[in-house]
GROMACS .gro file of C-alpha atoms in nm:
model
  290
    1UNK     CA    1   1.873  -1.563  -5.245
    2UNK     CA    2   1.698  -1.469  -4.923
    3UNK     CA    3   1.371  -1.423  -5.111
    4UNK     CA    4   1.399  -1.773  -5.260
    5UNK     CA    5   1.459  -1.922  -4.914
    6UNK     CA    6   1.159  -1.733  -4.777
    7UNK     CA    7   0.935  -1.858  -5.058
    8UNK     CA    8   1.060  -2.214  -5.005
    9UNK     CA    9   0.987  -2.182  -4.634
   10UNK     CA   10   0.633  -2.056  -4.705
   11UNK     CA   11   0.572  -2.346  -4.943
   12UNK     CA   12   0.690  -2.590  -4.676
   13UNK     CA   13   0.457  -2.433  -4.417
   14UNK     CA   14   0.159  -2.441  -4.653
   15UNK     CA   15   0.223  -2.805  -4.748
   16UNK     CA   16   0.257  -2.902  -4.381
   17UNK     CA   17  -0.063  -2.719  -4.284
   18UNK     CA   18  -0.251  -2.865  -4.579
   19UNK     CA   19  -0.135  -3.216  -4.491
   20UNK     CA   20  -0.237  -3.166  -4.129
   21UNK     CA   21  -0.581  -3.039  -4.233
   22UNK     CA   22  -0.634  -3.336  -4.464
   23UNK     CA   23  -0.526  -3.581  -4.193
   24UNK     CA   24  -0.797  -3.435  -3.966
   25UNK     CA   25  -1.076  -3.377  -4.216
   26UNK     CA   26  -1.066  -3.720  -4.385
   27UNK     CA   27  -1.120  -3.927  -4.064
   28UNK     CA   28  -1.402  -3.696  -3.951
   29UNK     CA   29  -1.573  -3.716  -4.292
   30UNK     CA   30  -1.529  -4.095  -4.298
   31UNK     CA   31  -1.690  -4.135  -3.955
   32UNK     CA   32  -1.978  -3.908  -4.060
   33UNK     CA   33  -2.038  -4.113  -4.375
   34UNK     CA   34  -2.016  -4.443  -4.186
   35UNK     CA   35  -2.275  -4.320  -3.935
   36UNK     CA   36  -2.529  -4.279  -4.217
   37UNK     CA   37  -2.474  -4.618  -4.382
   38UNK     CA   38  -2.646  -4.950  -4.343
   39UNK     CA   39  -2.434  -5.252  -4.252
   40UNK     CA   40  -2.430  -5.394  -4.611
   41UNK     CA   41  -2.323  -5.055  -4.750
   42UNK     CA   42  -2.039  -5.028  -4.499
   43UNK     CA   43  -1.900  -5.376  -4.558
   44UNK     CA   44  -1.935  -5.350  -4.937
   45UNK     CA   45  -1.726  -5.031  -4.966
   46UNK     CA   46  -1.637  -4.830  -4.652
   47UNK     CA   47  -1.514  -4.535  -4.862
   48UNK     CA   48  -1.821  -4.503  -5.083
   49UNK     CA   49  -2.069  -4.222  -5.018
   50UNK     CA   50  -2.387  -4.339  -4.844
   51UNK     CA   51  -2.678  -4.411  -5.076
   52UNK     CA   52  -2.916  -4.240  -4.834
   53UNK     CA   53  -2.938  -4.094  -4.487
   54UNK     CA   54  -2.983  -4.392  -4.257
   55UNK     CA   55  -3.071  -4.206  -3.936
   56UNK     CA   56  -3.180  -4.532  -3.774
   57UNK     CA   57  -2.817  -4.565  -3.658
   58UNK     CA   58  -2.857  -4.257  -3.438
   59UNK     CA   59  -3.195  -4.380  -3.309
   60UNK     CA   60  -3.042  -4.716  -3.217
   61UNK     CA   61  -2.746  -4.545  -3.051
   62UNK     CA   62  -2.972  -4.325  -2.837
   63UNK     CA   63  -3.233  -4.586  -2.747
   64UNK     CA   64  -3.078  -4.933  -2.755
   65UNK     CA   65  -2.723  -4.835  -2.654
   66UNK     CA   66  -2.837  -4.570  -2.398
   67UNK     CA   67  -2.623  -4.300  -2.560
   68UNK     CA   68  -2.892  -4.047  -2.469
   69UNK     CA   69  -2.841  -4.119  -2.098
   70UNK     CA   70  -2.464  -4.118  -2.138
   71UNK     CA   71  -2.487  -3.788  -2.327
   72UNK     CA   72  -2.688  -3.635  -2.041
   73UNK     CA   73  -2.434  -3.765  -1.787
   74UNK     CA   74  -2.147  -3.609  -1.983
   75UNK     CA   75  -2.329  -3.276  -2.013
   76UNK     CA   76  -2.403  -3.263  -1.638
   77UNK     CA   77  -2.054  -3.370  -1.531
   78UNK     CA   78  -1.877  -3.136  -1.774
   79UNK     CA   79  -2.094  -2.836  -1.686
   80UNK     CA   80  -2.056  -2.893  -1.311
   81UNK     CA   81  -1.680  -2.940  -1.343
   82UNK     CA   82  -1.635  -2.617  -1.541
   83UNK     CA   83  -1.850  -2.416  -1.296
   84UNK     CA   84  -1.662  -2.554  -0.992
   85UNK     CA   85  -1.330  -2.495  -1.165
   86UNK     CA   86  -1.405  -2.131  -1.247
   87UNK     CA   87  -1.542  -2.058  -0.898
   88UNK     CA   88  -1.214  -2.177  -0.743
   89UNK     CA   89  -0.959  -2.084  -1.010
   90UNK     CA   90  -1.064  -1.725  -1.084
   91UNK     CA   91  -1.018  -1.588  -0.728
   92UNK     CA   92  -0.700  -1.795  -0.681
   93UNK     CA   93  -0.544  -1.667  -1.004
   94UNK     CA   94  -0.644  -1.309  -0.928
   95UNK     CA   95  -0.492  -1.318  -0.580
   96UNK     CA   96  -0.168  -1.481  -0.700
   97UNK     CA   97  -0.127  -1.225  -0.977
   98UNK     CA   98  -0.216  -0.907  -0.785
   99UNK     CA   99  -0.139  -0.947  -0.414
  100UNK     CA  100   0.169  -1.019  -0.202
  101UNK     CA  101   0.154  -1.247   0.103
  102UNK     CA  102   0.396  -1.465   0.298
  103UNK     CA  103   0.323  -1.804   0.145
  104UNK     CA  104   0.282  -1.679  -0.212
  105UNK     CA  105   0.602  -1.844  -0.340
  106UNK     CA  106   0.505  -2.176  -0.184
  107UNK     CA  107   0.157  -2.163  -0.338
  108UNK     CA  108   0.304  -2.073  -0.677
  109UNK     CA  109   0.545  -2.366  -0.652
  110UNK     CA  110   0.260  -2.603  -0.568
  111UNK     CA  111   0.058  -2.477  -0.865
  112UNK     CA  112   0.354  -2.516  -1.098
  113UNK     CA  113   0.425  -2.862  -0.959
  114UNK     CA  114   0.069  -2.965  -1.032
  115UNK     CA  115   0.130  -2.900  -1.403
  116UNK     CA  116   0.365  -3.200  -1.413
  117UNK     CA  117   0.130  -3.450  -1.249
  118UNK     CA  118  -0.059  -3.677  -1.487
  119UNK     CA  119  -0.387  -3.760  -1.317
  120UNK     CA  120  -0.404  -4.098  -1.493
  121UNK     CA  121  -0.112  -4.211  -1.275
  122UNK     CA  122  -0.293  -4.132  -0.950
  123UNK     CA  123  -0.648  -4.236  -1.043
  124UNK     CA  124  -0.621  -4.561  -0.843
  125UNK     CA  125  -0.524  -4.383  -0.516
  126UNK     CA  126  -0.809  -4.138  -0.577
  127UNK     CA  127  -1.050  -4.428  -0.627
  128UNK     CA  128  -0.931  -4.608  -0.310
  129UNK     CA  129  -0.960  -4.287  -0.107
  130UNK     CA  130  -1.315  -4.220  -0.229
  131UNK     CA  131  -1.408  -4.585  -0.180
  132UNK     CA  132  -1.291  -4.569   0.182
  133UNK     CA  133  -1.492  -4.250   0.240
  134UNK     CA  134  -1.793  -4.412   0.075
  135UNK     CA  135  -1.776  -4.711   0.313
  136UNK     CA  136  -1.754  -4.486   0.618
  137UNK     CA  137  -2.045  -4.267   0.508
  138UNK     CA  138  -2.252  -4.574   0.423
  139UNK     CA  139  -2.189  -4.716   0.770
  140UNK     CA  140  -2.307  -4.391   0.930
  141UNK     CA  141  -2.594  -4.286   0.703
  142UNK     CA  142  -2.678  -4.585   0.483
  143UNK     CA  143  -2.611  -4.384   0.167
  144UNK     CA  144  -2.392  -4.575  -0.078
  145UNK     CA  145  -2.331  -4.342  -0.374
  146UNK     CA  146  -2.198  -4.021  -0.226
  147UNK     CA  147  -1.841  -4.066  -0.351
  148UNK     CA  148  -1.849  -4.352  -0.603
  149UNK     CA  149  -2.078  -4.360  -0.908
  150UNK     CA  150  -2.174  -3.999  -0.836
  151UNK     CA  151  -2.172  -3.733  -1.109
  152UNK     CA  152  -2.106  -3.445  -0.870
  153UNK     CA  153  -1.802  -3.619  -0.720
  154UNK     CA  154  -1.666  -3.696  -1.068
  155UNK     CA  155  -1.707  -3.326  -1.153
  156UNK     CA  156  -1.511  -3.229  -0.839
  157UNK     CA  157  -1.228  -3.466  -0.935
  158UNK     CA  158  -1.221  -3.323  -1.287
  159UNK     CA  159  -1.212  -2.965  -1.158
  160UNK     CA  160  -0.939  -3.047  -0.904
  161UNK     CA  161  -0.711  -3.206  -1.162
  162UNK     CA  162  -0.753  -2.907  -1.396
  163UNK     CA  163  -0.678  -2.641  -1.133
  164UNK     CA  164  -0.299  -2.607  -1.187
  165UNK     CA  165  -0.319  -2.536  -1.561
  166UNK     CA  166  -0.624  -2.313  -1.521
  167UNK     CA  167  -0.469  -2.102  -1.245
  168UNK     CA  168  -0.142  -2.079  -1.439
  169UNK     CA  169  -0.310  -1.948  -1.754
  170UNK     CA  170  -0.548  -1.709  -1.576
  171UNK     CA  171  -0.271  -1.571  -1.355
  172UNK     CA  172  -0.066  -1.487  -1.663
  173UNK     CA  173  -0.361  -1.307  -1.820
  174UNK     CA  174  -0.443  -1.107  -1.506
  175UNK     CA  175  -0.082  -0.986  -1.500
  176UNK     CA  176  -0.131  -0.823  -1.841
  177UNK     CA  177  -0.423  -0.609  -1.722
  178UNK     CA  178  -0.338  -0.250  -1.616
  179UNK     CA  179  -0.363  -0.175  -1.243
  180UNK     CA  180  -0.525   0.161  -1.319
  181UNK     CA  181  -0.867  -0.003  -1.345
  182UNK     CA  182  -0.835  -0.153  -0.997
  183UNK     CA  183  -0.705   0.169  -0.846
  184UNK     CA  184  -0.997   0.363  -0.993
  185UNK     CA  185  -1.241   0.110  -0.847
  186UNK     CA  186  -1.076   0.130  -0.505
  187UNK     CA  187  -1.095   0.510  -0.511
  188UNK     CA  188  -1.469   0.477  -0.578
  189UNK     CA  189  -1.500   0.257  -0.269
  190UNK     CA  190  -1.521  -0.086  -0.432
  191UNK     CA  191  -1.404  -0.383  -0.230
  192UNK     CA  192  -1.146  -0.631  -0.359
  193UNK     CA  193  -1.421  -0.885  -0.428
  194UNK     CA  194  -1.635  -0.635  -0.618
  195UNK     CA  195  -1.333  -0.516  -0.815
  196UNK     CA  196  -1.255  -0.872  -0.913
  197UNK     CA  197  -1.611  -0.967  -1.012
  198UNK     CA  198  -1.720  -0.641  -1.177
  199UNK     CA  199  -1.399  -0.524  -1.346
  200UNK     CA  200  -1.119  -0.779  -1.366
  201UNK     CA  201  -1.312  -1.094  -1.455
  202UNK     CA  202  -1.508  -0.927  -1.740
  203UNK     CA  203  -1.178  -0.795  -1.878
  204UNK     CA  204  -1.034  -1.147  -1.866
  205UNK     CA  205  -1.310  -1.288  -2.087
  206UNK     CA  206  -1.077  -1.406  -2.371
  207UNK     CA  207  -0.870  -1.609  -2.128
  208UNK     CA  208  -1.180  -1.747  -1.955
  209UNK     CA  209  -1.319  -1.861  -2.291
  210UNK     CA  210  -0.988  -2.037  -2.358
  211UNK     CA  211  -1.007  -2.211  -2.022
  212UNK     CA  212  -1.366  -2.319  -2.080
  213UNK     CA  213  -1.288  -2.465  -2.422
  214UNK     CA  214  -0.972  -2.647  -2.317
  215UNK     CA  215  -1.131  -2.797  -2.010
  216UNK     CA  216  -1.453  -2.879  -2.194
  217UNK     CA  217  -1.253  -3.085  -2.441
  218UNK     CA  218  -1.061  -3.250  -2.158
  219UNK     CA  219  -1.366  -3.333  -1.945
  220UNK     CA  220  -1.589  -3.432  -2.236
  221UNK     CA  221  -1.340  -3.681  -2.381
  222UNK     CA  222  -1.196  -3.812  -2.052
  223UNK     CA  223  -1.211  -4.191  -2.018
  224UNK     CA  224  -0.985  -4.334  -1.742
  225UNK     CA  225  -1.124  -4.140  -1.444
  226UNK     CA  226  -1.486  -4.182  -1.555
  227UNK     CA  227  -1.435  -4.555  -1.605
  228UNK     CA  228  -1.282  -4.590  -1.258
  229UNK     CA  229  -1.516  -4.368  -1.055
  230UNK     CA  230  -1.842  -4.451  -1.239
  231UNK     CA  231  -1.854  -4.833  -1.242
  232UNK     CA  232  -2.233  -4.856  -1.250
  233UNK     CA  233  -2.490  -4.734  -1.503
  234UNK     CA  234  -2.389  -4.368  -1.468
  235UNK     CA  235  -2.144  -4.385  -1.758
  236UNK     CA  236  -2.023  -4.086  -1.957
  237UNK     CA  237  -2.009  -4.086  -2.337
  238UNK     CA  238  -1.648  -4.208  -2.382
  239UNK     CA  239  -1.711  -4.502  -2.147
  240UNK     CA  240  -2.047  -4.573  -2.310
  241UNK     CA  241  -1.876  -4.591  -2.650
  242UNK     CA  242  -1.684  -4.899  -2.535
  243UNK     CA  243  -2.010  -5.081  -2.457
  244UNK     CA  244  -2.148  -4.965  -2.790
  245UNK     CA  245  -1.837  -5.094  -2.968
  246UNK     CA  246  -1.877  -5.437  -2.812
  247UNK     CA  247  -2.245  -5.447  -2.909
  248UNK     CA  248  -2.165  -5.339  -3.266
  249UNK     CA  249  -1.909  -5.616  -3.305
  250UNK     CA  250  -2.149  -5.878  -3.180
  251UNK     CA  251  -2.428  -5.760  -3.411
  252UNK     CA  252  -2.199  -5.702  -3.713
  253UNK     CA  253  -2.355  -5.356  -3.746
  254UNK     CA  254  -2.101  -5.074  -3.708
  255UNK     CA  255  -2.350  -4.797  -3.794
  256UNK     CA  256  -2.463  -4.720  -3.435
  257UNK     CA  257  -2.100  -4.716  -3.322
  258UNK     CA  258  -2.006  -4.445  -3.572
  259UNK     CA  259  -2.327  -4.261  -3.487
  260UNK     CA  260  -2.205  -4.264  -3.126
  261UNK     CA  261  -1.870  -4.123  -3.236
  262UNK     CA  262  -2.051  -3.839  -3.416
  263UNK     CA  263  -2.255  -3.770  -3.101
  264UNK     CA  264  -1.929  -3.738  -2.905
  265UNK     CA  265  -1.750  -3.521  -3.163
  266UNK     CA  266  -2.029  -3.284  -3.265
  267UNK     CA  267  -2.051  -3.069  -2.947
  268UNK     CA  268  -1.676  -3.006  -2.946
  269UNK     CA  269  -1.672  -2.907  -3.313
  270UNK     CA  270  -1.968  -2.671  -3.270
  271UNK     CA  271  -1.818  -2.511  -2.959
  272UNK     CA  272  -1.481  -2.459  -3.129
  273UNK     CA  273  -1.643  -2.290  -3.431
  274UNK     CA  274  -1.814  -2.037  -3.204
  275UNK     CA  275  -1.514  -1.949  -2.984
  276UNK     CA  276  -1.222  -1.985  -3.227
  277UNK     CA  277  -1.143  -1.612  -3.227
  278UNK     CA  278  -1.157  -1.578  -2.848
  279UNK     CA  279  -0.946  -1.890  -2.809
  280UNK     CA  280  -0.665  -1.749  -3.022
  281UNK     CA  281  -0.677  -1.414  -2.845
  282UNK     CA  282  -0.672  -1.573  -2.499
  283UNK     CA  283  -0.377  -1.798  -2.577
  284UNK     CA  284  -0.178  -1.514  -2.734
  285UNK     CA  285  -0.224  -1.254  -2.460
  286UNK     CA  286  -0.224  -1.497  -2.168
  287UNK     CA  287   0.142  -1.583  -2.199
  288UNK     CA  288   0.290  -1.236  -2.253
  289UNK     CA  289   0.421  -1.182  -1.899
  290UNK     CA  290   0.486  -1.540  -1.801
   0.00000   0.00000   0.00000
């Protein structure tokens, strides 16, 4: 009887996983096919395979819809945000996991509290604060884009909003690492900073890969903050897709729009294929001692 229940449970799991996979694969395949079709092909039968590879959709998306510039903006902002995030989060997580100090409980509470704050709810106060700073700096220096419509400032905001989750996950991973490695380094005369950079951070590579992937997906696909803080021509890909969608509707040519969607999706799919193993390992080990 128990064996029959176990087999039934396995069948249920397989059916659920298969259904989930189909629900993901079909939309991706449909978008890929639509990006290679001409307008008449798409409107005649959206589900039919394309008769040829109409790469003009991608050319139009890059040139006419400025998706190339938006792609570059997204790459710069995402890369800067991840670098800033790791520079701040790695030392913070290491200190919180390995050292004792008076305000440690307070800092831990603040980090945990940050996990429950949805940045979309506070994006307007962030915008008003940066706008006020921008006006003051402009009055003093004449520079008008230091805080608004600035890729570096958008990267700082992204990194700041991702700090609580990043510190939480890295702290949990650092706790799983044996102290013997640190003690051996200290006996050899290594400083705390050298121990962290030369021994502990390389050992935390699986968790760092997990952090990079999660935050890459978050920063790459983020829309609300980029729309609010980048009101000019310095749009990121998700914001640029809205302009492309409006242009596609007016021209009755959806091909460039779906080409833009492929441009947005492709980097995330490629990155996930390369780091899938490290992602699973980092998520599994990172929560052992939490």
